[in-house]
Amino acid sequence: MKKYLQRIRQSLSLRLSISVLLMAFVIFLASLGILFVESRRHIRQESTEHATNVLTAVSQRVERSLSLVENATKSTDWLVVQNFHPDSLLAYSRRIVLLNSAVDGCSITAEPNMFPSYGRYFSAYTVRESDTIVTVREGEYNYYEKAWYKTPKELGRDCWIDPFDDFNEGTLSAEEMIASYCKPLYDEQGNMLGVISSDLSLPKLSAAIDVEKPYPNAYFMLLGEKGQFFVHPDTTLLVNKTVFEIAKVEDHQEIVALGQRMIQGREGNMHVVMGGQHHIVCYKPVKGTKWSLALVCPEYDIFRSYYQLINIVIGLILFGFVAIFLFSRNIVAQSIRPLSRLVQQSQHIAEGHYDEVIPHSRRIDAVGRLQNSFATMQESLHRHVAEIQQINEGRILRNEQLHNARIQMEEANRQKTVFMQNMTHQIRTPLNIILGFAQLLRDSNNQLPVEDIRNGKDMMTKNVLTLKRMVLMLYDSSELGQNEELVNLHREKVSCNEVAFEGIEATHLHFPGLPIVFESSLPDDFCIQTDRLYLMRSLRELLYNSAKYSDGQHISVQVSATDTHVRFVYSDTGPGIKEEYADNMYEFFTKVDDLSQGLGLGLPLSKRHICHLGGDLILDKDYHEGCRFIVELPIS
């Protein structure tokens, strides 16, 4: 993000283009905002009016269905009163259902003990079952406490009873939930004879309601006087749940307000959030009942085309903004291109490219004069910088020479100090041993045991050999020794097995009793043309290192030959040579530990001697049990 902001700050064309774009964006945003707000208000108003009209039409259809049931009942009740006896009740009940397709069932129930010969209860009931109409005398049960009988009797007038399940065990029942229009029957003296009740199937009522929907996902719901659902897409809510229970679950007060308005018989519309979505609900009471019908319209259905239009407009706006931005940026960039090029050239010069050429301009405006001034300044700057660079290069060269000389001096001084410390450490031990035994022999007056004298002589001899070996290596490593080696190379026939065996005997002088395995695939008379002295020194030094640094138990010398070379292979078991020291182990005076035993000359001298003899000394890196060196010498 910082990178892009920095680029905008540095680019004049970008800033001007973005300024134009922002101004256009503010104007477009304000205009479109007002347009969209007004459009949304008009769409909401029109959709509400449309939903209200649909609700009115459906409400009239419901009221017409209810009216058909009411009229069918009222047109027959006077005949029932005039002919109020059991056979007539069965006939009139069947007649009402048979002649009125809107009626799904009809019961004519007499007051208790109205017909003593039939017992306490008498009710004629007719029900429509598919294409069949069945009329029976209902079984005896206490229907006087049922709402369809008790309510009109208490009110003393006709009324609609909330939908209910008509199932009664042991008697004829409707297959579906029904709503009943109930009317009390009175004789001329005002005595109540019974109740006539005509049934309307609730699924049939729901089907009549759902015939017309203004939007794909809109739905109707019919509430009773206590807010219970009689019609709803979710059949699990029917009769068992109320709108107030739904409001409690979803915790929305507007649902409670909607339920209160509907059960109060009010008419109108309101915005409600149900199921996490916004809806517009239009509601209206059903005449002649305590029910209320509502049309629920999801806002995403109402504003679907509106949202699609917004997406199209936003796409066009984005395309327009991009076009405006590119067009304005192109115009501005062309206008200030000479200035931008001058800025780039100036930055290039500021980065140290003083040979950057700024051309002179023929323009006479402010930009042209500025470019010519920069061109003159660059020419003068380039000339002075060239002079300064020349002086600086000479100074840097002298400083580098002095720095390298100082480093070499410090390294030489360090190496001298380390070498002196190492020499002192390496020579002091054998000298002390020799001096100690010499003093012991002098002070003993030949009274020491013969065995001790022999051991002392052996120890002195061993340390004298060690001193001799170190002195010889120091001489060989010197410039004088190297020159003598090159001058005095003496070619002669040398037996390969013999020179290898002599190296083993020389090693036994330093390490008495050391087990060394010797193997050779060559006959004893197999010889090569080489310098015996320097070959002997190299082989002896390799075997000496194996004896000194290995475990002293598994040392082997193998001699073999190819068509062109002889190979001396020296193997041991021990710590070996680590990979990080394998590359510089042939450098003179190089050791893993500066204070460890040895001068750091054995391997470098062996390598040099063998190379002067025309061969090579190789470390076998595939051998991991210790250390293995291979000496290869040409046969001729």
XYZ file of C-alpha atoms in Angstrom:
636
model
C 0.000 0.000 0.000
C 2.820 2.430 0.879
C 4.436 1.652 -2.457
C 1.341 2.729 -4.399
C 0.853 5.855 -2.288
C 4.474 6.801 -2.879
C 4.007 6.321 -6.611
C 0.909 8.550 -6.597
C 2.781 11.265 -4.711
C 5.615 11.145 -7.215
C 3.442 11.166 -10.358
C 1.849 14.490 -11.282
C -0.258 12.891 -14.015
C -1.617 10.327 -11.556
C -2.513 12.980 -9.007
C -4.307 15.169 -11.564
C -6.138 12.155 -12.996
C -7.182 10.964 -9.541
C -8.376 14.491 -8.676
C -10.585 14.587 -11.779
C -11.814 11.080 -11.004
C -12.631 11.953 -7.380
C -14.589 15.035 -8.449
C -16.565 12.977 -10.968
C -17.042 10.249 -8.362
C -18.524 12.673 -5.820
C -20.928 14.116 -8.399
C -21.971 10.680 -9.668
C -22.281 9.304 -6.158
C -24.503 12.157 -4.990
C -26.720 11.978 -8.085
C -27.024 8.216 -8.084
C -27.549 8.135 -4.331
C -30.549 10.453 -4.599
C -31.827 8.504 -7.603
C -31.522 5.129 -5.871
C -33.105 6.359 -2.640
C -36.075 7.815 -4.474
C -36.342 4.727 -6.694
C -36.307 2.462 -3.654
C -39.021 4.550 -1.980
C -41.221 4.450 -5.075
C -40.659 0.709 -5.558
C -41.525 0.052 -1.909
C -44.642 2.201 -2.197
C -45.765 0.555 -5.437
C -45.036 -2.947 -4.141
C -46.962 -2.202 -0.954
C -49.935 -0.944 -2.980
C -49.730 -3.968 -5.259
C -49.533 -6.358 -2.278
C -52.490 -4.548 -0.643
C -54.566 -4.942 -3.784
C -53.693 -8.639 -3.987
C -54.529 -9.039 -0.296
C -57.883 -7.325 -0.840
C -58.710 -9.602 -3.749
C -57.748 -12.726 -1.796
C -59.644 -11.466 1.252
C -62.730 -11.003 -0.880
C -62.277 -14.528 -2.220
C -62.057 -15.872 1.341
C -65.060 -13.862 2.421
C -66.941 -15.177 -0.622
C -66.096 -18.753 0.377
C -67.267 -18.063 3.918
C -70.378 -16.341 2.594
C -71.265 -19.401 0.512
C -71.144 -21.536 3.636
C -73.168 -18.997 5.629
C -75.842 -18.644 2.922
C -76.132 -22.429 2.533
C -76.757 -22.693 6.275
C -79.172 -19.739 6.552
C -81.264 -20.862 3.593
C -82.069 -24.149 5.299
C -82.270 -23.366 9.027
C -85.989 -22.298 8.932
C -86.908 -25.668 7.419
C -84.932 -27.440 10.127
C -86.811 -25.498 12.838
C -90.220 -26.312 11.312
C -89.407 -29.997 10.911
C -87.240 -30.625 13.939
C -87.364 -34.424 14.347
C -84.625 -37.069 13.879
C -85.349 -38.157 10.314
C -85.661 -34.598 9.077
C -82.392 -33.605 10.740
C -80.546 -36.347 8.840
C -82.209 -35.324 5.565
C -81.528 -31.588 5.934
C -77.919 -32.213 6.980
C -77.375 -34.251 3.823
C -79.215 -31.700 1.678
C -76.965 -28.818 2.768
C -73.780 -30.720 1.847
C -75.238 -32.153 -1.358
C -76.471 -28.836 -2.788
C -73.501 -26.675 -1.753
C -70.039 -27.638 -2.982
C -68.453 -25.071 -0.674
C -69.716 -27.006 2.377
C -67.524 -29.981 3.341
C -69.686 -31.157 6.238
C -72.807 -30.288 8.200
C -74.037 -31.311 11.614
C -77.435 -30.588 13.182
C -77.220 -31.213 16.892
C -80.248 -31.262 19.222
C -80.356 -30.056 22.797
C -79.814 -32.755 25.448
C -82.764 -35.128 25.855
C -84.607 -33.462 22.986
C -85.551 -36.918 21.694
C -85.848 -39.152 24.782
C -86.367 -42.252 22.717
C -82.912 -41.748 21.206
C -81.259 -41.049 24.504
C -79.487 -37.916 25.767
C -77.451 -37.240 22.614
C -78.628 -36.805 19.060
C -76.612 -35.302 16.237
C -77.080 -35.758 12.482
C -73.761 -35.388 10.640
C -72.958 -35.394 6.942
C -69.432 -35.274 5.583
C -68.014 -35.087 2.063
C -65.407 -37.810 1.512
C -63.840 -37.402 -1.929
C -66.750 -38.017 -4.324
C -68.974 -39.609 -1.673
C -71.362 -37.962 0.789
C -71.951 -39.900 4.008
C -74.757 -39.112 6.483
C -74.947 -40.744 9.882
C -76.224 -40.202 13.386
C -73.116 -39.369 15.383
C -72.041 -41.606 18.166
C -72.746 -40.562 21.716
C -70.125 -38.219 23.106
C -70.337 -34.962 24.974
C -70.508 -32.626 22.002
C -72.333 -30.023 24.110
C -68.902 -28.947 25.437
C -67.429 -28.597 21.962
C -66.652 -25.065 20.802
C -68.875 -25.393 17.712
C -71.893 -26.032 19.978
C -71.067 -24.170 23.156
C -69.908 -20.871 21.599
C -73.029 -20.018 19.520
C -75.254 -21.133 22.400
C -73.501 -18.766 24.791
C -73.459 -15.896 22.259
C -77.054 -16.511 21.174
C -76.107 -15.810 17.540
C -74.341 -17.296 14.604
C -70.541 -17.201 14.450
C -67.447 -18.783 12.883
C -65.464 -21.165 15.053
C -61.667 -21.331 14.765
C -60.385 -24.307 12.734
C -60.111 -27.547 14.689
C -59.468 -31.261 14.234
C -62.878 -32.979 14.003
C -61.600 -36.426 14.984
C -63.824 -38.201 17.543
C -63.104 -41.820 18.237
C -65.988 -44.154 17.366
C -67.859 -41.659 15.192
C -67.743 -40.152 11.708
C -65.138 -37.369 11.380
C -63.787 -35.081 8.653
C -60.472 -36.135 7.193
C -59.010 -32.621 7.375
C -58.997 -29.697 9.757
C -62.162 -27.667 9.399
C -63.577 -24.270 10.276
C -67.254 -24.242 11.178
C -70.047 -21.694 10.753
C -72.387 -22.330 13.669
C -75.913 -20.988 14.233
C -78.236 -21.675 17.174
C -81.805 -22.863 16.366
C -84.848 -21.424 18.271
C -88.544 -22.258 18.055
C -91.283 -19.627 17.909
C -91.359 -19.373 21.703
C -87.601 -18.660 21.772
C -86.631 -22.007 23.149
C -83.342 -23.332 21.897
C -83.678 -26.491 19.840
C -80.025 -27.089 18.940
C -77.181 -25.923 16.726
C -76.621 -26.251 12.989
C -72.945 -26.216 12.001
C -71.541 -26.132 8.435
C -67.896 -27.009 7.894
C -65.289 -25.513 5.560
C -62.093 -27.518 4.881
C -59.013 -25.598 6.028
C -56.777 -27.029 3.209
C -59.444 -25.971 0.702
C -59.436 -22.506 2.232
C -55.638 -22.416 2.049
C -55.716 -23.460 -1.602
C -58.167 -20.662 -2.354
C -55.893 -18.183 -0.591
C -52.650 -19.280 -2.330
C -54.083 -19.000 -5.843
C -52.639 -15.530 -6.380
C -49.194 -14.349 -5.132
C -47.587 -11.070 -6.237
C -44.011 -12.403 -5.869
C -42.430 -15.874 -6.221
C -41.576 -16.264 -2.530
C -44.516 -14.333 -1.061
C -47.002 -16.253 1.083
C -50.235 -15.762 3.036
C -50.928 -16.438 6.679
C -54.282 -16.521 8.488
C -54.329 -15.815 12.237
C -57.019 -16.563 14.772
C -58.227 -14.299 17.551
C -55.380 -15.457 19.840
C -52.712 -15.211 17.150
C -52.644 -18.919 16.250
C -51.785 -19.845 12.661
C -54.599 -21.283 10.512
C -52.868 -20.820 7.142
C -49.081 -20.808 6.740
C -46.506 -22.457 4.395
C -44.931 -24.145 7.401
C -47.580 -26.729 8.327
C -45.851 -27.453 11.656
C -47.050 -24.044 12.887
C -50.722 -24.594 12.111
C -53.003 -24.338 15.193
C -50.133 -25.412 17.495
C -48.112 -22.177 17.364
C -48.944 -18.482 17.675
C -47.277 -15.460 16.132
C -46.211 -14.369 19.605
C -44.283 -17.596 20.151
C -42.457 -16.993 16.865
C -41.658 -13.440 17.981
C -40.267 -14.747 21.279
C -38.004 -17.216 19.463
C -36.682 -14.628 16.981
C -36.637 -11.800 19.564
C -38.200 -9.201 17.238
C -40.642 -6.715 18.762
C -42.053 -5.780 15.350
C -43.477 -9.329 15.041
C -45.269 -8.801 18.373
C -46.629 -5.481 17.135
C -47.813 -7.144 13.933
C -49.596 -9.873 15.882
C -51.275 -7.326 18.165
C -52.565 -5.287 15.232
C -53.878 -8.348 13.438
C -55.787 -9.831 16.419
C -57.212 -6.370 17.100
C -58.806 -6.439 13.620
C -56.756 -3.544 12.263
C -55.781 -3.093 8.624
C -52.482 -1.807 7.218
C -48.886 -2.750 6.416
C -45.541 -2.713 8.171
C -41.875 -3.732 7.830
C -40.975 -6.919 9.738
C -37.819 -9.018 10.090
C -38.663 -12.731 10.108
C -36.217 -15.584 9.744
C -33.341 -13.111 9.514
C -34.814 -11.481 6.364
C -36.712 -8.257 5.798
C -40.359 -8.500 4.738
C -43.245 -6.168 3.955
C -46.449 -7.483 5.569
C -49.911 -6.279 4.501
C -52.736 -7.393 6.800
C -56.524 -7.139 6.844
C -59.309 -8.636 9.011
C -61.702 -11.210 7.522
C -65.269 -9.899 7.741
C -67.683 -11.920 9.825
C -64.865 -13.611 11.754
C -62.226 -12.809 14.332
C -59.565 -13.861 11.894
C -56.974 -11.725 10.141
C -55.358 -12.411 6.779
C -51.809 -11.230 5.990
C -49.653 -11.238 2.847
C -45.914 -11.561 3.573
C -43.606 -10.315 0.769
C -39.811 -10.756 1.091
C -37.909 -7.593 0.221
C -35.365 -9.509 -1.849
C -38.263 -10.470 -4.162
C -39.628 -6.945 -4.264
C -36.258 -5.352 -4.987
C -34.815 -8.136 -7.166
C -35.036 -6.146 -10.390
C -33.919 -3.075 -8.451
C -30.778 -4.853 -7.248
C -30.106 -6.157 -10.754
C -30.372 -2.613 -12.059
C -27.972 -1.431 -9.351
C -25.407 -4.053 -10.395
C -25.713 -2.971 -14.025
C -25.418 0.703 -13.136
C -22.436 0.068 -10.842
C -20.714 -1.855 -13.625
C -21.346 0.994 -16.068
C -20.121 3.527 -13.501
C -16.924 1.576 -12.861
C -16.342 1.270 -16.590
C -16.966 4.996 -16.986
C -14.602 5.861 -14.149
C -11.880 3.693 -15.651
C -12.418 5.332 -19.042
C -12.341 8.824 -17.498
C -9.218 7.974 -15.517
C -7.361 6.564 -18.522
C -8.416 9.424 -20.802
C -7.495 12.167 -18.316
C -4.221 10.467 -17.423
C -3.296 10.187 -21.096
C -4.017 13.868 -21.735
C -2.136 15.035 -18.644
C 0.790 12.686 -19.298
C 1.214 14.050 -22.819
C 1.172 17.619 -21.506
C 3.842 17.093 -18.851
C 5.891 14.358 -20.597
C 8.957 16.655 -21.119
C 8.883 17.573 -17.444
C 8.572 13.922 -16.411
C 11.531 12.982 -18.606
C 13.562 15.789 -17.047
C 12.672 14.499 -13.553
C 13.821 10.970 -14.467
C 17.111 12.245 -15.876
C 17.693 14.380 -12.793
C 17.044 11.392 -10.517
C 19.441 9.315 -12.613
C 22.111 11.980 -12.134
C 21.333 12.153 -8.392
C 21.928 8.388 -8.171
C 25.497 8.901 -9.366
C 25.197 8.595 -13.158
C 26.875 11.889 -13.883
C 27.412 11.001 -17.538
C 23.640 11.192 -18.166
C 23.083 13.508 -21.136
C 20.236 16.017 -20.888
C 19.486 17.273 -24.389
C 18.898 20.957 -25.044
C 15.346 21.944 -25.929
C 14.141 24.246 -28.694
C 11.077 25.213 -26.693
C 11.041 28.798 -25.432
C 8.465 28.270 -22.682
C 9.230 27.735 -18.995
C 9.673 23.963 -19.436
C 12.148 24.476 -22.305
C 14.204 27.050 -20.385
C 14.222 24.773 -17.341
C 15.492 21.857 -19.455
C 18.291 23.957 -20.988
C 19.373 25.142 -17.523
C 19.513 21.550 -16.323
C 21.508 20.529 -19.417
C 24.133 23.245 -18.779
C 24.308 22.321 -15.103
C 24.746 18.617 -15.969
C 27.641 19.337 -18.359
C 29.486 21.338 -15.717
C 28.739 18.727 -13.044
C 29.956 15.900 -15.277
C 33.256 17.676 -15.910
C 33.941 18.321 -12.226
C 32.848 14.829 -11.166
C 35.215 13.257 -13.688
C 38.122 15.155 -12.149
C 37.074 14.166 -8.632
C 36.681 10.517 -9.646
C 40.140 10.419 -11.109
C 41.644 11.762 -7.886
C 39.489 9.434 -5.800
C 40.453 6.356 -7.809
C 44.135 7.041 -7.158
C 43.466 7.474 -3.457
C 41.414 4.249 -3.324
C 44.174 2.323 -5.083
C 46.773 3.525 -2.603
C 44.494 2.747 0.313
C 43.880 -0.764 -1.001
C 47.594 -1.364 -1.388
C 48.242 -0.131 2.145
C 45.350 -2.213 3.472
C 46.568 -5.392 1.761
C 50.098 -4.765 2.975
C 48.868 -4.280 6.525
C 46.788 -7.511 6.325
C 49.755 -9.449 4.973
C 51.984 -8.024 7.684
C 49.478 -8.920 10.407
C 49.026 -12.420 8.978
C 52.772 -12.937 8.701
C 53.233 -11.731 12.244
C 50.449 -14.033 13.429
C 51.864 -17.013 11.585
C 55.337 -16.247 12.959
C 53.964 -16.109 16.499
C 51.963 -19.305 16.072
C 54.909 -21.073 14.446
C 57.294 -20.030 17.229
C 54.818 -21.179 19.864
C 54.329 -24.445 18.033
C 58.056 -25.012 17.557
C 58.694 -24.263 21.202
C 55.983 -26.699 22.215
C 57.137 -29.455 19.841
C 60.901 -29.248 20.567
C 60.724 -28.646 24.315
C 59.214 -32.045 25.132
C 61.850 -34.325 23.460
C 64.696 -32.063 24.685
C 63.434 -32.259 28.246
C 63.252 -36.048 27.983
C 66.808 -36.285 26.564
C 68.233 -33.895 29.162
C 66.414 -35.708 31.949
C 67.840 -39.122 31.035
C 71.294 -37.641 30.434
C 71.344 -36.072 33.896
C 70.075 -39.337 35.380
C 72.888 -41.311 33.769
C 75.469 -38.753 34.930
C 74.322 -38.747 38.545
C 73.827 -42.511 38.862
C 77.585 -43.380 38.658
C 76.709 -46.428 36.579
C 74.589 -47.850 39.407
C 71.301 -48.029 37.447
C 69.967 -51.423 36.418
C 70.840 -52.492 32.910
C 67.134 -52.613 31.951
C 66.562 -48.982 33.021
C 69.659 -47.852 31.178
C 68.483 -49.648 28.035
C 64.995 -48.105 28.328
C 66.523 -44.669 28.835
C 68.706 -45.083 25.782
C 65.708 -46.202 23.732
C 63.683 -43.227 24.929
C 66.544 -40.818 24.136
C 66.970 -42.409 20.712
C 63.243 -42.055 19.977
C 63.184 -38.367 20.910
C 66.415 -37.711 19.009
C 64.709 -39.220 15.955
C 61.702 -36.987 16.561
C 63.943 -33.902 16.721
C 65.768 -35.039 13.614
C 62.462 -35.518 11.807
C 61.265 -32.030 12.737
C 64.554 -30.393 11.720
C 64.495 -32.247 8.399
C 60.909 -31.136 7.735
C 61.791 -27.532 8.581
C 64.692 -27.664 6.140
C 62.544 -29.253 3.425
C 59.835 -26.632 3.877
C 62.297 -23.778 3.525
C 63.078 -22.194 0.186
C 66.601 -23.562 0.303
C 65.284 -27.093 0.900
C 62.829 -26.848 -1.968
C 65.506 -25.678 -4.375
C 67.799 -28.489 -3.286
C 64.967 -30.986 -3.790
C 64.417 -29.798 -7.354
C 68.128 -29.818 -8.166
C 69.123 -33.109 -6.516
C 66.334 -35.370 -7.744
C 68.096 -38.666 -8.451
C 66.242 -41.148 -10.618
C 66.974 -44.777 -9.865
C 65.271 -48.141 -9.813
C 63.352 -48.532 -6.600
C 61.588 -51.706 -5.461
C 58.012 -50.823 -4.510
C 57.664 -53.512 -1.840
C 61.078 -52.705 -0.404
C 60.494 -48.975 -0.048
C 57.076 -49.620 1.524
C 58.571 -52.092 3.983
C 61.384 -49.658 4.867
C 58.685 -47.115 5.760
C 57.107 -49.663 8.102
C 60.488 -50.310 9.814
C 61.090 -46.551 10.199
C 57.679 -46.194 11.812
C 58.461 -49.007 14.245
C 61.426 -46.934 15.522
C 58.892 -44.327 16.708
C 56.104 -46.762 17.600
C 57.635 -50.069 18.720
C 55.270 -53.052 18.529
C 52.702 -51.190 16.399
C 50.693 -53.779 14.309
C 50.858 -52.791 10.638
C 49.319 -55.037 7.966
C 51.310 -55.124 4.732
C 49.718 -56.396 1.533
C 51.168 -56.320 -1.949
C 50.036 -57.697 -5.281
C 53.459 -56.966 -6.809
C 56.566 -59.170 -6.822
C 59.537 -58.021 -4.767
C 61.583 -57.271 -7.880
C 58.940 -54.901 -9.326
C 60.725 -51.515 -9.576
C 59.975 -47.985 -10.817
C 62.249 -45.109 -11.842
C 62.043 -42.477 -9.085
C 63.946 -40.715 -6.314
C 64.208 -43.145 -3.426
C 64.942 -40.528 -0.736
C 61.955 -38.303 -1.341
C 59.586 -41.221 -1.974
C 60.791 -42.785 1.269
C 60.200 -39.523 3.177
C 56.663 -39.182 1.774
C 55.606 -42.784 2.491
C 57.188 -42.723 5.936
C 55.332 -39.488 6.812
C 51.958 -40.914 5.741
C 52.518 -44.051 7.825
C 53.743 -41.916 10.750
C 50.493 -39.890 10.671
C 48.426 -43.087 10.556
C 50.233 -44.433 13.600
C 49.973 -41.143 15.501
C 46.338 -40.188 14.825
C 44.549 -43.548 14.479
C 43.595 -46.022 17.179
C 46.945 -47.788 16.613
C 45.323 -51.159 15.970
C 44.109 -51.234 12.371
C 46.768 -49.805 10.071
C 47.385 -51.286 6.639
C 49.706 -50.684 3.717
C 48.629 -51.962 0.299
C 50.751 -51.904 -2.850
C 49.254 -52.515 -6.268
C 49.757 -51.434 -9.875
C 47.846 -50.615 -13.038
C 49.154 -50.476 -16.573
C 50.597 -47.003 -16.018
C 50.820 -46.330 -12.260
C 51.818 -47.824 -8.941
C 49.471 -47.255 -5.987
C 50.496 -47.117 -2.312
C 47.356 -47.127 -0.140
C 47.659 -46.220 3.574
C 44.484 -46.909 5.644
C 43.730 -46.537 9.332
C 40.763 -46.384 11.671
C 40.288 -43.299 13.751
C 38.716 -39.849 13.721
C 39.802 -39.189 10.108
C 39.905 -35.734 8.541
C 36.774 -33.588 8.687
C 35.404 -32.228 5.429
C 35.940 -28.597 6.422
C 39.726 -29.257 6.761
C 40.078 -31.453 3.660
C 40.555 -28.514 1.286
C 43.407 -26.760 3.113
C 45.219 -29.714 4.711
C 48.051 -29.449 2.129
C 48.885 -25.856 3.110
C 52.111 -25.446 5.085
C 51.848 -24.880 8.845
C 48.086 -25.611 8.763
C 46.672 -27.617 11.678
C 43.256 -28.180 13.189
C 44.593 -27.118 16.579
C 47.568 -24.734 16.706
C 48.857 -26.319 19.921
C 48.355 -29.934 18.919
C 51.336 -32.234 18.266
C 53.054 -31.698 14.927
C 54.301 -28.783 12.852
C 51.660 -28.867 10.111
C 54.326 -29.888 7.563
C 53.903 -33.628 7.092
C 51.098 -33.709 4.513
C 52.193 -30.549 2.640
C 55.759 -31.912 2.254
C 54.508 -35.357 1.212
C 52.227 -33.750 -1.373
C 55.076 -31.600 -2.720
C 57.591 -34.470 -2.861
C 55.180 -36.790 -4.684
C 54.129 -34.092 -7.141
C 57.827 -33.407 -7.911
C 58.188 -37.136 -8.571
C 55.410 -36.898 -11.178
C 52.656 -38.473 -9.079
C 49.868 -37.342 -6.809
C 48.688 -37.708 -3.201
C 44.913 -38.274 -2.910
C 42.570 -38.378 0.117
C 39.931 -41.091 -0.370
C 36.710 -39.238 0.606
C 34.601 -42.381 0.131
C 36.409 -44.072 3.050
C 34.559 -43.274 6.308
C 36.089 -45.632 8.873
C 39.076 -43.395 9.449
C 41.556 -41.978 6.992
C 42.877 -43.361 3.712
C 45.583 -41.775 1.516
C 46.520 -42.994 -1.950
C 49.941 -42.332 -3.530
C 50.005 -42.716 -7.300
C 53.341 -42.741 -9.168
C 53.979 -43.365 -12.814
C 55.732 -46.663 -13.584
C 58.051 -45.019 -16.127
